[in-house]
XYZ file of C-alpha atoms in Angstrom:
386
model
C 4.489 33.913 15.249
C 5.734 30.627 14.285
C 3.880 27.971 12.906
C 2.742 25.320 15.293
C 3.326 21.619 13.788
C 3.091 18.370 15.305
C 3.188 14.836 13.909
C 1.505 12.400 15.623
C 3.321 9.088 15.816
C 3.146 5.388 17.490
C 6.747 5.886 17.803
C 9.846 7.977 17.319
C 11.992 6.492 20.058
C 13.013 3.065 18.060
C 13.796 1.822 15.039
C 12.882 1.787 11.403
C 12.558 3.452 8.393
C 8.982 5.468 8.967
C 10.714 6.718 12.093
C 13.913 7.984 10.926
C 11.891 10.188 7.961
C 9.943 11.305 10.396
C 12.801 12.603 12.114
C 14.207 13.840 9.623
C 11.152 16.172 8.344
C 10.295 17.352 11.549
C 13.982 18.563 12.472
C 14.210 20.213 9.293
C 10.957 22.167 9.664
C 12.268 22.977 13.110
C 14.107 25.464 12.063
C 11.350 27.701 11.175
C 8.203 26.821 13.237
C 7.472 25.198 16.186
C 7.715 21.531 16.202
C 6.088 18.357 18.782
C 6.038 14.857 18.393
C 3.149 12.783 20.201
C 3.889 9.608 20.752
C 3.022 6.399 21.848
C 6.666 5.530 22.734
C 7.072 4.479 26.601
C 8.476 7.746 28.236
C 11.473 5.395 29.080
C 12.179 4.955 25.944
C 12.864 8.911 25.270
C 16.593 9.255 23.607
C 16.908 12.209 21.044
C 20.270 11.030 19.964
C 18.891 8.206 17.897
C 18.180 9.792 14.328
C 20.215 13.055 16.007
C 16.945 14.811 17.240
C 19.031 16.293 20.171
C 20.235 18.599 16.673
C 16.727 20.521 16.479
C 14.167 22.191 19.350
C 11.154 19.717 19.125
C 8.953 19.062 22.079
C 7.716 15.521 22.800
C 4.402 14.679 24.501
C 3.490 10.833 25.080
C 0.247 9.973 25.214
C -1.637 6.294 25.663
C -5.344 5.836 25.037
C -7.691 4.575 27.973
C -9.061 1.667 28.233
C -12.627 1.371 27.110
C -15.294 -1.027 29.169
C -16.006 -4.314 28.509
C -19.373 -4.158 27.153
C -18.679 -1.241 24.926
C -16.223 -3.164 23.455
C -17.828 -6.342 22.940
C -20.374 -4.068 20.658
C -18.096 -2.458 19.010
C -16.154 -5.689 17.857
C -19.806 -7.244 16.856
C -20.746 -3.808 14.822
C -17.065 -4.539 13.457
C -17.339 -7.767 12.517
C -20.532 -6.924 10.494
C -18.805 -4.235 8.758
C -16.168 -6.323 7.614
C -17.895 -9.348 6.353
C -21.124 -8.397 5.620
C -22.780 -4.688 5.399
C -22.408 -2.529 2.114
C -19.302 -0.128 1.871
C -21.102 2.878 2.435
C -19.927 6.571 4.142
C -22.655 5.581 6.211
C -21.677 2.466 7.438
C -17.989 3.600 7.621
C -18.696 6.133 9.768
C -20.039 4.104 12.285
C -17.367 1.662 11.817
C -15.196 4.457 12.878
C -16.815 4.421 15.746
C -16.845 0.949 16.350
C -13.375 0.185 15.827
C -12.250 3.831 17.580
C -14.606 4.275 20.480
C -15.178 7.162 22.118
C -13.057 7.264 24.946
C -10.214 6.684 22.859
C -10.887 9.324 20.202
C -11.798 11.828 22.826
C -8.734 11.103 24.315
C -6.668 11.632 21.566
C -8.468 14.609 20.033
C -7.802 16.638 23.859
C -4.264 15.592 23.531
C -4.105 17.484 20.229
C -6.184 20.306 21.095
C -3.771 20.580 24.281
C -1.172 21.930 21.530
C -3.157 24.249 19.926
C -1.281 22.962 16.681
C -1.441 25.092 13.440
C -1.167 21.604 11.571
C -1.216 18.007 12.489
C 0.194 15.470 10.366
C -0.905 11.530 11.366
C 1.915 9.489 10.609
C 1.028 5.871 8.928
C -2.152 5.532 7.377
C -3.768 3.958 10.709
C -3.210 7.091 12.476
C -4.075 8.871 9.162
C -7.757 7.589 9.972
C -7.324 7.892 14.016
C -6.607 11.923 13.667
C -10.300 12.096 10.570
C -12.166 10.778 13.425
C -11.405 14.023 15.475
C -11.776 15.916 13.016
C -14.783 17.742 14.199
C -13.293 18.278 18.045
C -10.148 19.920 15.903
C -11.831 22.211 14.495
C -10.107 24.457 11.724
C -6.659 23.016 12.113
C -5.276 21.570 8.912
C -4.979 17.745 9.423
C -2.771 16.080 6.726
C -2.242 12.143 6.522
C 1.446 10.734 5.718
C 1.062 7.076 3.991
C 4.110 5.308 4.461
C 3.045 2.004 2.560
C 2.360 1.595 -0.916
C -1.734 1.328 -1.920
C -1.068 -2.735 -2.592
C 0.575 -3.547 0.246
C -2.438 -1.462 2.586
C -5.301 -2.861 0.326
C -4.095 -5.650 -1.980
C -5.551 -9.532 -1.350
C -2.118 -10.135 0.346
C -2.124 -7.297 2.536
C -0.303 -7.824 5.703
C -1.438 -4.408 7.052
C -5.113 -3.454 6.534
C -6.788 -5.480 3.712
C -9.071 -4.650 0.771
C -12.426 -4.829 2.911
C -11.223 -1.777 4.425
C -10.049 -0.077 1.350
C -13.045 2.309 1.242
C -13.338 2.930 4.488
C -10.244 4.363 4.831
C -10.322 6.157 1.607
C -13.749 8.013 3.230
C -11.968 8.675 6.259
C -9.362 9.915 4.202
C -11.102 12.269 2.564
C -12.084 14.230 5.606
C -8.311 15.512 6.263
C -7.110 18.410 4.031
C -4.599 16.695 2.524
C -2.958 13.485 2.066
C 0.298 12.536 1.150
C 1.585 9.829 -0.730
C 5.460 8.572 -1.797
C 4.651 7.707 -5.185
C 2.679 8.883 -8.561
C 1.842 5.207 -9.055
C -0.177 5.243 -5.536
C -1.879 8.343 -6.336
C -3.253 7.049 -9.376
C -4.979 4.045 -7.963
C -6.710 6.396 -4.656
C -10.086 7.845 -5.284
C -9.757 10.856 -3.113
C -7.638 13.995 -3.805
C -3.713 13.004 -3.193
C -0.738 14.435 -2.860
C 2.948 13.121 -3.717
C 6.227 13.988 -1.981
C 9.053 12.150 -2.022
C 10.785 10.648 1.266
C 14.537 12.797 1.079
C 17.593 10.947 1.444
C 17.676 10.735 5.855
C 21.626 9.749 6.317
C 24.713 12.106 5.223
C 26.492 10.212 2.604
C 29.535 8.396 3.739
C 32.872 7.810 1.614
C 31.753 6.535 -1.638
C 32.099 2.817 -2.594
C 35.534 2.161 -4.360
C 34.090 -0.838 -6.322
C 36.412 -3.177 -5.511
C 34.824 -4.986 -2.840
C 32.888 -7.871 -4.309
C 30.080 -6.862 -1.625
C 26.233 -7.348 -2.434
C 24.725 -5.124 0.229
C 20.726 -5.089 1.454
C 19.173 -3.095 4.285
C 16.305 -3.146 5.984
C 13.811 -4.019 8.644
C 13.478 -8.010 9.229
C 9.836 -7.981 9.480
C 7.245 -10.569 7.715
C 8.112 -10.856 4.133
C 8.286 -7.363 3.236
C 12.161 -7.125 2.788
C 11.840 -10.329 1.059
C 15.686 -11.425 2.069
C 14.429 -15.049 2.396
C 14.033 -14.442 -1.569
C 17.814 -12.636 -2.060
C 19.595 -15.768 0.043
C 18.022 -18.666 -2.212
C 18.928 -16.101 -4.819
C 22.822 -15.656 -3.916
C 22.710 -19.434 -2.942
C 22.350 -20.466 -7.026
C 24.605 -17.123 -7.413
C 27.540 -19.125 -5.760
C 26.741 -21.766 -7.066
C 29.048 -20.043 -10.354
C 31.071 -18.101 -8.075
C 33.335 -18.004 -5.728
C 34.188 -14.252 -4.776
C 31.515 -12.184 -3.873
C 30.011 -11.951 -0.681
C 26.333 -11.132 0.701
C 26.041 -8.679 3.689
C 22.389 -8.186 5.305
C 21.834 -5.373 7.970
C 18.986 -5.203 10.143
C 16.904 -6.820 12.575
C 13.237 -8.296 13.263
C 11.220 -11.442 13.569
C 12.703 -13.421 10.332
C 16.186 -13.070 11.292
C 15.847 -17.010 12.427
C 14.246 -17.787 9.072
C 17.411 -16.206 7.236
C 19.841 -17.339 9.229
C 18.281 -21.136 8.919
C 18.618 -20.402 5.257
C 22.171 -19.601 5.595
C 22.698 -23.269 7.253
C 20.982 -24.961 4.908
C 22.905 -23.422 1.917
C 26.150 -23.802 3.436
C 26.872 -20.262 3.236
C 28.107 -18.974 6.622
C 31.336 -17.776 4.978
C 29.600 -15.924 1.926
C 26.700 -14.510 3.668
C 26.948 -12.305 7.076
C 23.665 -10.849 9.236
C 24.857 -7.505 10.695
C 22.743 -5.808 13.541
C 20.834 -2.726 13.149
C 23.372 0.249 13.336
C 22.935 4.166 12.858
C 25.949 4.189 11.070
C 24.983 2.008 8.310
C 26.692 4.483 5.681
C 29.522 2.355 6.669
C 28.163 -0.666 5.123
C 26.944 1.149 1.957
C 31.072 2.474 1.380
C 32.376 -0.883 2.041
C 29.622 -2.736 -0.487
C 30.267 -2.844 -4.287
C 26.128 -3.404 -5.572
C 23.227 -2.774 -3.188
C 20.297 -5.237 -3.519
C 16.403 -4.569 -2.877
C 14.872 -7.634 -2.961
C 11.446 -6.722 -1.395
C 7.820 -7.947 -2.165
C 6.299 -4.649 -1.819
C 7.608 -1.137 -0.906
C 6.233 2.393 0.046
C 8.838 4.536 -1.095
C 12.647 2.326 -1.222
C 14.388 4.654 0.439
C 17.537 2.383 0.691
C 17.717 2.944 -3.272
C 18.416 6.682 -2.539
C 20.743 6.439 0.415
C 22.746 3.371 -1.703
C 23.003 5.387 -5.099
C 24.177 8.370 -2.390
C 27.030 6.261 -1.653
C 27.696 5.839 -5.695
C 26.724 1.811 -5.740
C 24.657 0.217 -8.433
C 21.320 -1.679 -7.739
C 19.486 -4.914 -8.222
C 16.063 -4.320 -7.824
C 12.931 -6.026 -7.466
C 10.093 -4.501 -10.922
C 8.216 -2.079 -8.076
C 6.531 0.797 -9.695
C 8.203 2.752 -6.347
C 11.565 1.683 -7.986
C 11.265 2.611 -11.267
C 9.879 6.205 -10.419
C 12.604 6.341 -8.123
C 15.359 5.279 -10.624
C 14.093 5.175 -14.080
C 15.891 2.743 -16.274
C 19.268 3.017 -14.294
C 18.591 -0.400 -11.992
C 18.694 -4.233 -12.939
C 15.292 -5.367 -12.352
C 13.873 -8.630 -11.725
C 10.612 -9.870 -11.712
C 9.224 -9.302 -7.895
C 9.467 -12.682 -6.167
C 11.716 -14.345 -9.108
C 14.319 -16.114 -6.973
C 15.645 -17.595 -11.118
C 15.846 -14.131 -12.179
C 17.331 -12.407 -9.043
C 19.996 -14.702 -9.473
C 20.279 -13.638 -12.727
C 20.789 -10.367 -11.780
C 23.320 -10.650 -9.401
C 25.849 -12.023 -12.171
C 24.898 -9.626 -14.444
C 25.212 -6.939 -11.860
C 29.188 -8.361 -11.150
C 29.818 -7.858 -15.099
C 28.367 -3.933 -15.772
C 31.045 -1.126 -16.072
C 30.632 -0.701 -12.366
C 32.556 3.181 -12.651
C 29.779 4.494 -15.179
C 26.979 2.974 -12.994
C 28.267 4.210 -10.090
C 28.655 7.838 -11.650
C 24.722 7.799 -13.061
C 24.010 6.584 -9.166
C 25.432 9.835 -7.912
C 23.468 12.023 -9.705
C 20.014 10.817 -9.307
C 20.690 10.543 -5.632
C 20.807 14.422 -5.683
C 17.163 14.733 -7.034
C 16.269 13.150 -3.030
C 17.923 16.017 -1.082
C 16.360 17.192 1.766
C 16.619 20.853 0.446
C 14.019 19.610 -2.166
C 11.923 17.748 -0.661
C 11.141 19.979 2.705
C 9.547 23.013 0.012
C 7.357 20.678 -1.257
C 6.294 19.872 2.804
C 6.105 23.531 3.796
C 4.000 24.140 0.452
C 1.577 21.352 1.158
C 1.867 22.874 5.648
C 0.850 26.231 4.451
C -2.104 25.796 2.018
């Protein structure tokens, strides 16, 4: 009998990075068990050509939580409150506070979705839903529940956070610690939880286009627009003192999100609407990566880079911001900057236009192949079956 898995998503049916992994994975493992998706996606929204899901049998099951009354809620968000601001970090406390910020009605809700499936394993996608599918643990019974951290441990729990903050950081790490497993995309993450953790690699998610000829005079960067992760703002001010020595190359952003307005404001105010061009979002962005001659990752933060794997795929060279994700990913092979160093990025960038661009591009090649798919799905089916 096949083994029953399902990953349990906000969303599969649009776009971003998280999503197309997740795709990837689970169409992969379709092969040998049984595979659903739950999702929070609107049932409108439903199209399994995006990331090619119409390629693999998986079922889909969308699911929204009830509402919970007015009353309830207004106690939960005072026991919250508390919690956050003023009662000890204690298993005690954080397991009411899982019940405070997931009330009942929504965590019975979800946990008789899940049962519905009778699933073998269930893997909670993002480290919110990591901590939604511990609170059922007890209605699931002896499944194996396994949590999939897309974000790096700073970027969840740092003073900056964006996401989740370091007043939760050990609430979610005892939450955490009642799944069986939990994976991680880096060693450097699993060194700084305090709970068992395990690390597997996100595989390279697009088949490699032509590879780059060099000759372009392209810098390339992809990625979601969204609140400073991505840190373009950084990578235009950047290639604005860039040009400032040269005339030749060009800067090509794909993507889309809330600071597209911010770059392209940037673009205006640097004068640079005929060196630097905002492409839309496409699902053939291999396209871009042939045409480019150096890809650029100019981001604040990351969980895993996976633009690094899918650019050295495509043979290019890489500017990179100093992440610990990025130099476990590529070793010594990128030019690295000092994350947030606009001075030093633009250093970069003119070093990166005199390297021996054929050598680079060679050494690119090969340490793309350590982020095959054929790889990285034993480790998954490994860390499934335990």
């Amino acid at each position: 009998m096949k083994k029953r898995i399902c990953f349990l998503v906000d969303s599969i049916f649009s776009i971003g990075g998280v999503q197309r992994v997740t795709a990837v994975i689970a169409k992969e493992l379709a092969k040998d068990c049984d595979v659903t998706i739950v999702t929070r996606d609107n049932p409108k929204l439903q199209d399994t050509t995006l990331y090619d899901l119409n390629e693999a049998t998986i079922s889909y099951r969308f699911f929204e939580y009830p509402d919970t009354p007015a009353w309830k809620l207004f106690c939960c968000k005072a026991y919250s409150y508390l919690y956050r601001r003023r009662l000890p970090q204690t298993r005690a406390t954080s397991a009411l506070y899982s019940h405070s910020s997931f009330p009942s009605e929504k965590r019975d809700a979800l946990a008789a979705e899940l049962q519905h499936g009778r699933y073998d394993v269930i893997v909670g996608v993002h480290a919110p839903l990591a901590v939604r599918l511990a609170a059922c643990r007890r209605q699931l019974g002896q499944t194996r529940l396994v949590g999939w951290i897309h974000n790096s441990y700073e970027a969840l729990f740092g003073e900056d956070s964006l996401y989740i903050g370091p007043e939760l950081r050990k609430h979610y790490e005892y939450q955490l610690s009642r799944l069986d497993t939990t994976v991680v995309l880096s060693h450097d993450d699993a060194r700084k939880y305090s709970l068992p953790v395990q690390v597997i690699y996100n595989p390279l998610t697009v088949r490699p286009g032509k590879p780059s000829a060099g000759t372009s005079k392209k810098f390339l960067a992809v990625g979601r627009f969204s609140w400073k992760h991505k840190g373009f703002d950084l990578l235009i001010k950047a290639f604005h003192l860039f040009a400032q020595h040269d005339s030749e190359w060009t800067l090509d952003l794909v993507g889309e999100g809330v600071e597209e307005p911010l770059y392209r404001e940037l673009v205006r105010k640097y004068q640079l609407e005929d060196r630097v061009t905002i492409h839309p979002f496409t699902p053939d962005v291999q396209q871009y990566y042939s045409e480019a001659q150096v890809y650029v990752l100019s981001s604040r933060w990351e969980g895993f880079g996976l633009v690094l794997v899918e650019a050295m795929a495509h043979g290019l060279p890489v500017v990179s911001s100093d992440l610990p994700t990025s130099r476990e990913i590529m070793g010594d092979f990128g030019l690295y900057f000092p994350v947030g160093d606009v001075q030093q990025l633009a250093q970069r960038l003119e070093d990166a236009t005199r390297m021996d661009w054929r050598q680079k591009s060679n050494e690119a090649l090969g340490i793309a192949q350590r982020f095959e798919i054929t790889h990285i799905i034993r480790q998954w089916k490994e860390t499934l079956d335990t």
